[in-house]
Amino acid sequence: MSENLYDLLAGRFPADRTRPCFLLSDGSAISYGELEAGAAHVAGRLMAEGVAPGDRVALQAGKSPEFIMVYLGVLKAGAVFLPLNSAYTRAEVDYFLGDAEPKAVITDPPAWVAAARAHAPLAQSIERSAGDLASLIYTSGTTGRSKGAMLSHGNLADNALALHRAWGFTPGDVLLHALPVFHVHGLFVALHCALLSGCPMVWLAKFSDAEVLAGLERATVMMGVPTFYTRLLANPAFTREAAANVRLFISGSAPLLPSTFAEFEARTGQRILERYGMSEAAIITTNPLDGARVAGSVGYPLPGVDLRIGGGEETGVLEIKGPSVFSGYWRMPDKTAEAFTADGYFVTGDVGRCDPDGRVWISGRAKDLIISGGYNVYPKEVELVLDELPGVVESAVIGVPHRDFGEGVVAVVIGEGDEAALISEARRQLAAYKAPKRIVFVDDLPRNAMGKVQKNLLRQQFGRLFEA
Ligand code: AMP
């Protein structure tokens, strides 16, 4: 039997194919039947143009239903889907195209799909086995060259089924989808849950308070990055009533601040469900649907995921094994070898610990580790203390070159206050070597499209702070 991910998804589409899949902002809808036909025409056109199973197909474009038709059509044709962030520049795109050597590059899905509909036949799915490559996802690569994570049909299918079950999706759900679709979160996590339920999605090209607020009137599940939730909370129209139709708010891709979790609960009476994942393994842990959702914890490993802490200490780098873990980096055997332990665990690079009952807490990225005067400082530990101090909305702690200490701890803080007073407050709660030596106040922190604070930019901006 074919293990093509497309066939698994399409096997769950509603029997009545006139049911809506995409609910669009202009009030119109695109049905499951149209999605299915679009994907079949895309596959037909790709095959007609000589794209063979295993060939890469790159797509760089804004979000649209046709983007998804191309994605599904590529799977159907047995080819490998390569989504590229629409913000990438020409030079960046050149690198990906040179590395992945796609057979086709699509930049205007609506026009491309329209031509496929007009001229290409409806194609059948190509048979695939679970280990065959389905998608190449380039990591955001803040250090060194971006690497293409190779995800198979089996990796994606397994994760989709596990999440669909864990989060209790049913055909009666309506998913609010405001995430970008060039990233695992919007493309796999959110989309697959909806397609496996055969349920509609409120389909927003991007996050806007007004459109999300309107969408929440009919949605039952929302998936977002933490910034979506902070932006909703900043809008007084986001009330308990505005959230009342939604059974589940899910957050991931970056840490959700405990203060956001608490404010959200106070405002809506609902607890955001936080989960943790990455391009190389899709979702790894989740808080429970039924049971305690705890602020600051990313919950428990999904069924089938074996998670351990490397290095033999209580806190260390999380290592995982499981059905959704990728097979390696595209054409980078050395990087692949470095990423796995001798006994086959993937080294995530995220630092954390496990409770006695198996709950996982993440305390930062290994590469964010600051070594000051020979001591290890985990930025997250310092940020948690700072975030509780009066006047601090959010903090990002970085290491900056320092003549005496090698690196000096610097906190970049959204908020206002007196630098010296905050530092001495932090020192009361933290060992002196962990407390920031300098605090800089800013209006906002630089973030990427997935809401992650770009510490590399902060390190550049404040890199000479101790030289003065
Ligand atoms: P990406 O491959 O772009 O999805 O980035 C994956 C990284 O995002 C992970 O390795 C984590 O560092 C971070 N991340 C994702 N979800 C969470 C979360 N819930 N809490 C903390 N960090 C997260």
PDB file of C-alpha atoms in Angstrom, residues 23-280:
ATOM      1  CA  LEU A  23     -12.836  30.202   4.499  1.00  0.00           C
ATOM      2  CA  LEU A  24     -11.481  33.388   2.947  1.00  0.00           C
ATOM      3  CA  SER A  25     -11.560  36.956   4.219  1.00  0.00           C
ATOM      4  CA  ASP A  26     -13.855  38.159   1.408  1.00  0.00           C
ATOM      5  CA  GLY A  27     -16.566  35.756   2.602  1.00  0.00           C
ATOM      6  CA  SER A  28     -16.011  33.180  -0.140  1.00  0.00           C
ATOM      7  CA  ALA A  29     -14.860  29.599   0.398  1.00  0.00           C
ATOM      8  CA  ILE A  30     -12.838  26.953  -1.416  1.00  0.00           C
ATOM      9  CA  SER A  31     -14.149  23.431  -1.029  1.00  0.00           C
ATOM     10  CA  TYR A  32     -12.303  20.198  -0.376  1.00  0.00           C
ATOM     11  CA  GLY A  33     -13.317  19.112  -3.890  1.00  0.00           C
ATOM     12  CA  GLU A  34     -11.587  22.160  -5.374  1.00  0.00           C
ATOM     13  CA  LEU A  35      -8.485  21.514  -3.268  1.00  0.00           C
ATOM     14  CA  GLU A  36      -8.390  17.910  -4.426  1.00  0.00           C
ATOM     15  CA  ALA A  37      -8.858  18.819  -8.095  1.00  0.00           C
ATOM     16  CA  GLY A  38      -6.265  21.616  -7.828  1.00  0.00           C
ATOM     17  CA  ALA A  39      -3.686  19.216  -6.365  1.00  0.00           C
ATOM     18  CA  ALA A  40      -4.408  16.654  -9.100  1.00  0.00           C
ATOM     19  CA  HIS A  41      -3.942  19.261 -11.856  1.00  0.00           C
ATOM     20  CA  VAL A  42      -0.722  20.469 -10.232  1.00  0.00           C
ATOM     21  CA  ALA A  43       0.578  16.893 -10.140  1.00  0.00           C
ATOM     22  CA  GLY A  44      -0.493  16.455 -13.774  1.00  0.00           C
ATOM     23  CA  ARG A  45       1.343  19.589 -14.861  1.00  0.00           C
ATOM     24  CA  LEU A  46       4.486  18.703 -12.919  1.00  0.00           C
ATOM     25  CA  MET A  47       4.580  15.249 -14.505  1.00  0.00           C
ATOM     26  CA  ALA A  48       3.903  16.694 -17.952  1.00  0.00           C
ATOM     27  CA  GLU A  49       6.824  19.064 -17.463  1.00  0.00           C
ATOM     28  CA  GLY A  50       9.136  16.198 -16.615  1.00  0.00           C
ATOM     29  CA  VAL A  51       9.256  16.365 -12.819  1.00  0.00           C
ATOM     30  CA  ALA A  52      10.022  12.843 -11.657  1.00  0.00           C
ATOM     31  CA  PRO A  53       9.572  11.277  -8.205  1.00  0.00           C
ATOM     32  CA  GLY A  54      12.334  12.518  -5.899  1.00  0.00           C
ATOM     33  CA  ASP A  55      12.870  15.758  -7.861  1.00  0.00           C
ATOM     34  CA  ARG A  56      12.690  18.923  -5.799  1.00  0.00           C
ATOM     35  CA  VAL A  57      10.078  21.590  -6.506  1.00  0.00           C
ATOM     36  CA  ALA A  58      10.751  24.991  -4.913  1.00  0.00           C
ATOM     37  CA  LEU A  59       8.021  27.468  -4.072  1.00  0.00           C
ATOM     38  CA  GLN A  60       8.630  31.042  -2.996  1.00  0.00           C
ATOM     39  CA  ALA A  61       5.414  32.979  -2.726  1.00  0.00           C
ATOM     40  CA  GLY A  62       2.960  34.587  -0.359  1.00  0.00           C
ATOM     41  CA  LYS A  63       0.238  32.589   1.350  1.00  0.00           C
ATOM     42  CA  SER A  64      -2.777  31.489  -0.703  1.00  0.00           C
ATOM     43  CA  PRO A  65      -4.986  28.394  -1.098  1.00  0.00           C
ATOM     44  CA  GLU A  66      -3.144  27.737  -4.374  1.00  0.00           C
ATOM     45  CA  PHE A  67       0.117  27.566  -2.387  1.00  0.00           C
ATOM     46  CA  ILE A  68      -1.415  24.570  -0.600  1.00  0.00           C
ATOM     47  CA  MET A  69      -2.643  23.067  -3.893  1.00  0.00           C
ATOM     48  CA  VAL A  70       0.956  23.213  -5.137  1.00  0.00           C
ATOM     49  CA  TYR A  71       2.231  21.639  -1.916  1.00  0.00           C
ATOM     50  CA  LEU A  72      -0.268  18.779  -2.131  1.00  0.00           C
ATOM     51  CA  GLY A  73       0.273  18.375  -5.881  1.00  0.00           C
ATOM     52  CA  VAL A  74       4.023  18.037  -5.330  1.00  0.00           C
ATOM     53  CA  LEU A  75       3.414  15.287  -2.750  1.00  0.00           C
ATOM     54  CA  LYS A  76       0.976  13.596  -5.099  1.00  0.00           C
ATOM     55  CA  ALA A  77       3.548  13.620  -7.907  1.00  0.00           C
ATOM     56  CA  GLY A  78       6.063  11.963  -5.568  1.00  0.00           C
ATOM     57  CA  ALA A  79       8.323  15.028  -5.768  1.00  0.00           C
ATOM     58  CA  VAL A  80       9.939  16.867  -2.834  1.00  0.00           C
ATOM     59  CA  PHE A  81       8.438  20.132  -1.637  1.00  0.00           C
ATOM     60  CA  LEU A  82      10.855  22.970  -0.917  1.00  0.00           C
ATOM     61  CA  PRO A  83       9.118  26.046   0.549  1.00  0.00           C
ATOM     62  CA  LEU A  84      11.153  29.242   0.787  1.00  0.00           C
ATOM     63  CA  ASN A  85      10.466  32.174   3.068  1.00  0.00           C
ATOM     64  CA  SER A  86       8.878  34.899   0.964  1.00  0.00           C
ATOM     65  CA  ALA A  87      11.173  37.443   2.635  1.00  0.00           C
ATOM     66  CA  TYR A  88      14.358  35.818   1.292  1.00  0.00           C
ATOM     67  CA  THR A  89      16.363  38.025  -1.033  1.00  0.00           C
ATOM     68  CA  ARG A  90      17.564  37.005  -4.466  1.00  0.00           C
ATOM     69  CA  ALA A  91      21.021  36.177  -3.107  1.00  0.00           C
ATOM     70  CA  GLU A  92      19.577  33.983  -0.363  1.00  0.00           C
ATOM     71  CA  VAL A  93      17.296  32.201  -2.813  1.00  0.00           C
ATOM     72  CA  ASP A  94      20.252  31.571  -5.124  1.00  0.00           C
ATOM     73  CA  TYR A  95      21.955  29.655  -2.341  1.00  0.00           C
ATOM     74  CA  PHE A  96      18.914  27.393  -1.790  1.00  0.00           C
ATOM     75  CA  LEU A  97      18.428  26.775  -5.488  1.00  0.00           C
ATOM     76  CA  GLY A  98      22.098  25.950  -5.929  1.00  0.00           C
ATOM     77  CA  ASP A  99      22.043  23.599  -2.962  1.00  0.00           C
ATOM     78  CA  ALA A 100      18.738  21.814  -3.585  1.00  0.00           C
ATOM     79  CA  GLU A 101      18.835  21.872  -7.404  1.00  0.00           C
ATOM     80  CA  PRO A 102      15.064  21.891  -7.861  1.00  0.00           C
ATOM     81  CA  LYS A 103      13.608  20.796 -11.189  1.00  0.00           C
ATOM     82  CA  ALA A 104      10.972  23.529 -10.984  1.00  0.00           C
ATOM     83  CA  VAL A 105      10.643  26.853  -9.186  1.00  0.00           C
ATOM     84  CA  ILE A 106       7.171  28.320  -8.718  1.00  0.00           C
ATOM     85  CA  THR A 107       6.681  31.945  -7.667  1.00  0.00           C
ATOM     86  CA  ASP A 108       3.042  32.675  -8.509  1.00  0.00           C
ATOM     87  CA  PRO A 109       0.850  29.801  -7.309  1.00  0.00           C
ATOM     88  CA  PRO A 110      -2.520  31.318  -8.360  1.00  0.00           C
ATOM     89  CA  ALA A 111      -1.355  31.785 -11.975  1.00  0.00           C
ATOM     90  CA  TRP A 112       0.529  28.486 -12.032  1.00  0.00           C
ATOM     91  CA  VAL A 113      -2.465  26.527 -10.723  1.00  0.00           C
ATOM     92  CA  ALA A 114      -4.845  28.298 -13.123  1.00  0.00           C
ATOM     93  CA  ALA A 115      -2.665  27.233 -16.056  1.00  0.00           C
ATOM     94  CA  ALA A 116      -2.472  23.689 -14.683  1.00  0.00           C
ATOM     95  CA  ARG A 117      -6.274  23.594 -14.422  1.00  0.00           C
ATOM     96  CA  ALA A 118      -6.647  24.819 -17.982  1.00  0.00           C
ATOM     97  CA  HIS A 119      -4.066  22.598 -19.643  1.00  0.00           C
ATOM     98  CA  ALA A 120      -2.947  19.685 -17.473  1.00  0.00           C
ATOM     99  CA  PRO A 121      -4.778  16.413 -16.855  1.00  0.00           C
ATOM    100  CA  LEU A 122      -5.857  15.207 -13.431  1.00  0.00           C
ATOM    101  CA  ALA A 123      -3.097  12.908 -12.195  1.00  0.00           C
ATOM    102  CA  GLN A 124      -3.209   9.950  -9.831  1.00  0.00           C
ATOM    103  CA  SER A 125      -0.903   9.814  -6.801  1.00  0.00           C
ATOM    104  CA  ILE A 126       2.500   8.277  -7.245  1.00  0.00           C
ATOM    105  CA  GLU A 127       3.208   5.451  -4.857  1.00  0.00           C
ATOM    106  CA  ARG A 128       5.669   6.311  -2.080  1.00  0.00           C
ATOM    107  CA  SER A 129       7.007   4.428   0.902  1.00  0.00           C
ATOM    108  CA  ALA A 130       7.302   5.910   4.388  1.00  0.00           C
ATOM    109  CA  GLY A 131      11.031   6.569   4.073  1.00  0.00           C
ATOM    110  CA  ASP A 132      10.783   8.493   0.786  1.00  0.00           C
ATOM    111  CA  LEU A 133      11.564  12.185   0.962  1.00  0.00           C
ATOM    112  CA  ALA A 134       8.506  14.460   1.070  1.00  0.00           C
ATOM    113  CA  SER A 135       9.950  17.856   1.914  1.00  0.00           C
ATOM    114  CA  LEU A 136      13.164  19.771   2.381  1.00  0.00           C
ATOM    115  CA  ILE A 137      12.929  22.445   5.059  1.00  0.00           C
ATOM    116  CA  TYR A 138      15.859  24.801   5.348  1.00  0.00           C
ATOM    117  CA  THR A 139      16.679  25.775   8.918  1.00  0.00           C
ATOM    118  CA  SER A 140      16.726  29.468   9.705  1.00  0.00           C
ATOM    119  CA  GLY A 141      20.518  29.206  10.113  1.00  0.00           C
ATOM    120  CA  THR A 142      21.478  32.059  12.417  1.00  0.00           C
ATOM    121  CA  THR A 143      25.030  30.715  12.433  1.00  0.00           C
ATOM    122  CA  GLY A 144      26.682  29.219   9.385  1.00  0.00           C
ATOM    123  CA  ARG A 145      24.984  28.028   6.261  1.00  0.00           C
ATOM    124  CA  SER A 146      21.337  27.103   6.345  1.00  0.00           C
ATOM    125  CA  LYS A 147      20.832  23.331   6.231  1.00  0.00           C
ATOM    126  CA  GLY A 148      18.062  21.441   4.428  1.00  0.00           C
ATOM    127  CA  ALA A 149      16.301  19.094   6.845  1.00  0.00           C
ATOM    128  CA  MET A 150      15.074  16.008   4.975  1.00  0.00           C
ATOM    129  CA  LEU A 151      11.580  14.974   6.088  1.00  0.00           C
ATOM    130  CA  SER A 152       9.947  11.835   4.756  1.00  0.00           C
ATOM    131  CA  HIS A 153       6.315  10.960   4.067  1.00  0.00           C
ATOM    132  CA  GLY A 154       6.452   8.758   7.163  1.00  0.00           C
ATOM    133  CA  ASN A 155       7.928  11.510   9.384  1.00  0.00           C
ATOM    134  CA  LEU A 156       5.142  13.921   8.465  1.00  0.00           C
ATOM    135  CA  ALA A 157       2.322  11.385   8.488  1.00  0.00           C
ATOM    136  CA  ASP A 158       3.236  10.076  11.897  1.00  0.00           C
ATOM    137  CA  ASN A 159       3.459  13.517  13.469  1.00  0.00           C
ATOM    138  CA  ALA A 160       0.205  14.648  11.874  1.00  0.00           C
ATOM    139  CA  LEU A 161      -1.680  11.628  13.233  1.00  0.00           C
ATOM    140  CA  ALA A 162      -0.150  12.038  16.707  1.00  0.00           C
ATOM    141  CA  LEU A 163      -1.126  15.729  16.896  1.00  0.00           C
ATOM    142  CA  HIS A 164      -4.590  15.158  15.498  1.00  0.00           C
ATOM    143  CA  ARG A 165      -5.158  12.685  18.323  1.00  0.00           C
ATOM    144  CA  ALA A 166      -3.369  14.651  21.064  1.00  0.00           C
ATOM    145  CA  TRP A 167      -5.322  17.835  20.415  1.00  0.00           C
ATOM    146  CA  GLY A 168      -8.684  16.124  19.906  1.00  0.00           C
ATOM    147  CA  PHE A 169      -9.452  17.382  16.403  1.00  0.00           C
ATOM    148  CA  THR A 170     -12.852  16.437  14.920  1.00  0.00           C
ATOM    149  CA  PRO A 171     -14.707  17.286  11.695  1.00  0.00           C
ATOM    150  CA  GLY A 172     -16.691  19.805  13.755  1.00  0.00           C
ATOM    151  CA  ASP A 173     -13.611  21.967  14.349  1.00  0.00           C
ATOM    152  CA  VAL A 174     -12.760  25.183  12.542  1.00  0.00           C
ATOM    153  CA  LEU A 175      -9.063  26.084  12.630  1.00  0.00           C
ATOM    154  CA  LEU A 176      -7.939  29.694  12.612  1.00  0.00           C
ATOM    155  CA  HIS A 177      -4.871  29.705  10.348  1.00  0.00           C
ATOM    156  CA  ALA A 178      -2.922  32.986  10.374  1.00  0.00           C
ATOM    157  CA  LEU A 179       0.585  31.448  10.273  1.00  0.00           C
ATOM    158  CA  PRO A 180       3.028  31.646   7.379  1.00  0.00           C
ATOM    159  CA  VAL A 181       3.108  28.497   5.238  1.00  0.00           C
ATOM    160  CA  PHE A 182       6.816  28.401   4.362  1.00  0.00           C
ATOM    161  CA  HIS A 183       7.518  27.086   7.881  1.00  0.00           C
ATOM    162  CA  VAL A 184       6.782  23.763   9.593  1.00  0.00           C
ATOM    163  CA  HIS A 185       4.305  25.373  12.015  1.00  0.00           C
ATOM    164  CA  GLY A 186       1.823  26.648   9.411  1.00  0.00           C
ATOM    165  CA  LEU A 187       2.548  24.145   6.662  1.00  0.00           C
ATOM    166  CA  PHE A 188       2.637  20.860   8.556  1.00  0.00           C
ATOM    167  CA  VAL A 189       1.449  21.261  12.140  1.00  0.00           C
ATOM    168  CA  ALA A 190      -1.603  23.433  11.513  1.00  0.00           C
ATOM    169  CA  LEU A 191      -2.554  22.392   7.988  1.00  0.00           C
ATOM    170  CA  HIS A 192      -2.272  18.643   8.532  1.00  0.00           C
ATOM    171  CA  CYS A 193      -4.435  18.731  11.669  1.00  0.00           C
ATOM    172  CA  ALA A 194      -7.186  20.450   9.704  1.00  0.00           C
ATOM    173  CA  LEU A 195      -6.906  18.220   6.616  1.00  0.00           C
ATOM    174  CA  LEU A 196      -6.917  15.051   8.725  1.00  0.00           C
ATOM    175  CA  SER A 197     -10.170  16.258  10.304  1.00  0.00           C
ATOM    176  CA  GLY A 198     -11.669  17.350   7.002  1.00  0.00           C
ATOM    177  CA  CYS A 199     -12.562  20.565   8.785  1.00  0.00           C
ATOM    178  CA  PRO A 200     -12.548  24.154   7.483  1.00  0.00           C
ATOM    179  CA  MET A 201      -9.846  26.716   8.142  1.00  0.00           C
ATOM    180  CA  VAL A 202     -10.361  30.438   8.605  1.00  0.00           C
ATOM    181  CA  TRP A 203      -7.565  31.282   6.183  1.00  0.00           C
ATOM    182  CA  LEU A 204      -5.793  34.583   6.822  1.00  0.00           C
ATOM    183  CA  ALA A 205      -2.908  35.746   4.641  1.00  0.00           C
ATOM    184  CA  LYS A 206      -1.192  37.036   7.758  1.00  0.00           C
ATOM    185  CA  PHE A 207      -1.876  37.984  11.351  1.00  0.00           C
ATOM    186  CA  SER A 208      -3.955  41.111  11.838  1.00  0.00           C
ATOM    187  CA  ASP A 209      -5.809  41.807  15.084  1.00  0.00           C
ATOM    188  CA  ALA A 210      -9.007  42.788  13.339  1.00  0.00           C
ATOM    189  CA  GLU A 211      -9.152  39.741  11.066  1.00  0.00           C
ATOM    190  CA  VAL A 212      -8.198  37.339  13.832  1.00  0.00           C
ATOM    191  CA  LEU A 213     -10.856  38.813  16.129  1.00  0.00           C
ATOM    192  CA  ALA A 214     -13.465  38.372  13.395  1.00  0.00           C
ATOM    193  CA  GLY A 215     -12.201  34.847  12.644  1.00  0.00           C
ATOM    194  CA  LEU A 216     -12.420  33.794  16.293  1.00  0.00           C
ATOM    195  CA  GLU A 217     -16.196  34.150  16.115  1.00  0.00           C
ATOM    196  CA  ARG A 218     -16.318  30.989  14.050  1.00  0.00           C
ATOM    197  CA  ALA A 219     -13.084  29.225  14.945  1.00  0.00           C
ATOM    198  CA  THR A 220     -12.829  26.452  17.537  1.00  0.00           C
ATOM    199  CA  VAL A 221      -9.020  26.088  17.518  1.00  0.00           C
ATOM    200  CA  MET A 222      -6.310  28.707  17.035  1.00  0.00           C
ATOM    201  CA  MET A 223      -2.625  27.975  16.493  1.00  0.00           C
ATOM    202  CA  GLY A 224      -0.126  30.758  16.850  1.00  0.00           C
ATOM    203  CA  VAL A 225       3.311  31.949  17.810  1.00  0.00           C
ATOM    204  CA  PRO A 226       3.580  33.772  21.161  1.00  0.00           C
ATOM    205  CA  THR A 227       3.533  37.183  19.464  1.00  0.00           C
ATOM    206  CA  PHE A 228       0.014  36.471  18.160  1.00  0.00           C
ATOM    207  CA  TYR A 229      -1.140  36.136  21.744  1.00  0.00           C
ATOM    208  CA  THR A 230       0.673  39.209  23.050  1.00  0.00           C
ATOM    209  CA  ARG A 231      -0.784  41.228  20.171  1.00  0.00           C
ATOM    210  CA  LEU A 232      -4.294  39.957  20.875  1.00  0.00           C
ATOM    211  CA  LEU A 233      -3.907  40.815  24.556  1.00  0.00           C
ATOM    212  CA  ALA A 234      -2.817  44.342  23.638  1.00  0.00           C
ATOM    213  CA  ASN A 235      -6.197  44.823  21.940  1.00  0.00           C
ATOM    214  CA  PRO A 236      -9.032  45.666  24.378  1.00  0.00           C
ATOM    215  CA  ALA A 237     -11.555  44.124  21.946  1.00  0.00           C
ATOM    216  CA  PHE A 238     -10.037  40.729  22.779  1.00  0.00           C
ATOM    217  CA  THR A 239     -12.335  39.753  25.631  1.00  0.00           C
ATOM    218  CA  ARG A 240     -13.602  36.603  27.275  1.00  0.00           C
ATOM    219  CA  GLU A 241     -16.603  36.705  24.922  1.00  0.00           C
ATOM    220  CA  ALA A 242     -14.339  37.124  21.873  1.00  0.00           C
ATOM    221  CA  ALA A 243     -12.534  33.891  22.822  1.00  0.00           C
ATOM    222  CA  ALA A 244     -15.597  31.988  23.988  1.00  0.00           C
ATOM    223  CA  ASN A 245     -16.177  29.962  20.814  1.00  0.00           C
ATOM    224  CA  VAL A 246     -12.619  28.608  20.831  1.00  0.00           C
ATOM    225  CA  ARG A 247     -12.003  25.289  22.601  1.00  0.00           C
ATOM    226  CA  LEU A 248      -8.219  25.357  22.228  1.00  0.00           C
ATOM    227  CA  PHE A 249      -5.488  27.983  21.850  1.00  0.00           C
ATOM    228  CA  ILE A 250      -2.098  26.483  20.955  1.00  0.00           C
ATOM    229  CA  SER A 251       1.276  28.240  21.045  1.00  0.00           C
ATOM    230  CA  GLY A 252       4.719  27.298  19.810  1.00  0.00           C
ATOM    231  CA  SER A 253       7.830  28.096  17.735  1.00  0.00           C
ATOM    232  CA  ALA A 254       9.200  30.328  20.489  1.00  0.00           C
ATOM    233  CA  PRO A 255       8.861  30.373  24.277  1.00  0.00           C
ATOM    234  CA  LEU A 256       5.562  31.617  25.666  1.00  0.00           C
ATOM    235  CA  LEU A 257       6.249  33.932  28.588  1.00  0.00           C
ATOM    236  CA  PRO A 258       4.571  32.809  31.830  1.00  0.00           C
ATOM    237  CA  SER A 259       3.243  36.371  32.118  1.00  0.00           C
ATOM    238  CA  THR A 260       1.480  36.023  28.735  1.00  0.00           C
ATOM    239  CA  PHE A 261       0.034  32.681  29.815  1.00  0.00           C
ATOM    240  CA  ALA A 262      -1.268  34.258  33.050  1.00  0.00           C
ATOM    241  CA  GLU A 263      -2.649  37.377  31.388  1.00  0.00           C
ATOM    242  CA  PHE A 264      -4.383  35.248  28.767  1.00  0.00           C
ATOM    243  CA  GLU A 265      -6.010  33.110  31.429  1.00  0.00           C
ATOM    244  CA  ALA A 266      -7.119  36.146  33.414  1.00  0.00           C
ATOM    245  CA  ARG A 267      -8.627  37.726  30.281  1.00  0.00           C
ATOM    246  CA  THR A 268     -10.325  34.703  28.709  1.00  0.00           C
ATOM    247  CA  GLY A 269     -10.552  32.031  31.397  1.00  0.00           C
ATOM    248  CA  GLN A 270      -8.597  29.716  29.058  1.00  0.00           C
ATOM    249  CA  ARG A 271      -5.116  28.276  29.367  1.00  0.00           C
ATOM    250  CA  ILE A 272      -2.939  28.373  26.266  1.00  0.00           C
ATOM    251  CA  LEU A 273      -1.591  24.938  25.372  1.00  0.00           C
ATOM    252  CA  GLU A 274       2.138  25.249  24.703  1.00  0.00           C
ATOM    253  CA  ARG A 275       4.035  22.739  22.604  1.00  0.00           C
ATOM    254  CA  TYR A 276       7.614  22.466  21.386  1.00  0.00           C
ATOM    255  CA  GLY A 277       9.006  21.452  18.046  1.00  0.00           C
ATOM    256  CA  MET A 278      11.535  22.182  15.352  1.00  0.00           C
ATOM    257  CA  SER A 279      12.043  21.844  11.602  1.00  0.00           C
ATOM    258  CA  GLU A 280      14.071  18.659  12.059  1.00  0.00           C
TER     259      GLU A 280
END
